[in-house]
Amino acid sequence: MSSSTTSPRVRREYGATMLGLAAGAGLLLAAAGQQWATGQLTAPGPVPPVPVALTGADLTGAPSGIGWAGLAGIAGLYATRGWARRLVGALVAAGGVLALTSVWGATRPDALMEAVAKNATDAAGTAQVAAAPHLAALGPAMAAGGAVLLVLTGLLSAVRAPAWPGMGTRYDRDAAPRATRAETPADLWKSLDAGDDPTLDAPDGGRSEDPAGPGDAAEPAPLAARPAEPKENH
């Protein structure tokens, strides 16, 4: 579909989907740096408990990775057409499902306990988890919201993307390039931008222009002289 003939409704749908995809990817990237859980470590002896804070990236690397993939999906949907666009949309939706699964798995109580215990082992071999970790709401909610946006925009793209405008529609050419004549450098650039070939002669119905110009047109051949009539004898 040519971008010049795309209806306003389709263009709005395309723009809203791209914004939703960008928002979902941005939420996942931002959520990876948020604090998701806090816990306390204790060590033998008169040592006060040490607080431990875990970010989304500490618990799972899926949100940040899928967030970057979602941003790449914007370029993929813009640059591709047809079934390739459907494939990109399906991959975006699959990434959103994977992100949702990873958020749910990383925020389960046993997973949080294991993550804090691993942090205690890395910090000091004698430290132990003092109590069940506390789960923060903001980081996981941001990641879940971003993942849902990826699922929705990916599914919509898989269904509707072939009708959307994109980079490929602007540079499409017919089987035979259109010929134009560029009179000035500005005309040359306009022809290239429109996809025409300014190096071809402009069609004029099979007639070629006379390079000599109108002023040098060949004169018609003179009429043959008629034979002189015989004179009558008086």
XYZ file of N, CA, C and O in Angstrom, residues 8 31 40 61 66-67 71 77 97 117 139 154 188 225:
56
model
N -6.251 8.045 6.882
C -5.834 8.619 8.176
C -6.021 7.650 9.336
O -5.226 7.634 10.274
N 12.289 -0.606 34.367
C 12.007 -1.507 35.484
C 13.227 -2.324 35.876
O 13.389 -2.683 37.060
N 17.415 -8.857 54.607
C 18.410 -8.613 55.642
C 19.286 -9.837 55.825
O 18.802 -10.972 55.784
N 17.426 -11.128 34.012
C 17.914 -10.269 32.938
C 16.948 -10.136 31.775
O 17.234 -9.432 30.799
N 14.650 -7.991 26.693
C 13.451 -7.913 25.868
C 13.093 -6.460 25.577
O 12.519 -6.140 24.527
N 13.437 -5.553 26.496
C 13.207 -4.131 26.231
C 14.000 -3.642 25.031
O 13.473 -2.944 24.158
N 12.637 -2.302 21.205
C 13.048 -1.119 20.442
C 13.508 -1.500 19.041
O 13.242 -0.793 18.064
N 9.505 -3.268 12.148
C 8.176 -3.040 11.590
C 8.188 -1.918 10.569
O 7.411 -1.925 9.606
N 5.376 -12.115 26.232
C 4.981 -13.273 27.049
C 6.159 -13.776 27.868
O 6.019 -14.110 29.057
N 19.784 -15.173 49.395
C 20.773 -16.116 49.922
C 22.017 -16.155 49.043
O 23.141 -16.240 49.540
N 8.707 -1.733 40.727
C 9.519 -2.350 39.678
C 8.814 -3.483 38.954
O 8.722 -3.469 37.707
N 2.369 -6.389 19.704
C 2.869 -7.451 18.830
C 1.750 -8.191 18.128
O 1.832 -8.456 16.920
N 16.433 17.418 -10.608
C 17.130 16.131 -10.502
C 16.910 15.499 -9.145
O 16.575 14.317 -9.030
N 10.869 21.918 -60.946
C 10.499 22.923 -61.954
C 9.709 22.258 -63.077
O 10.059 21.171 -63.539
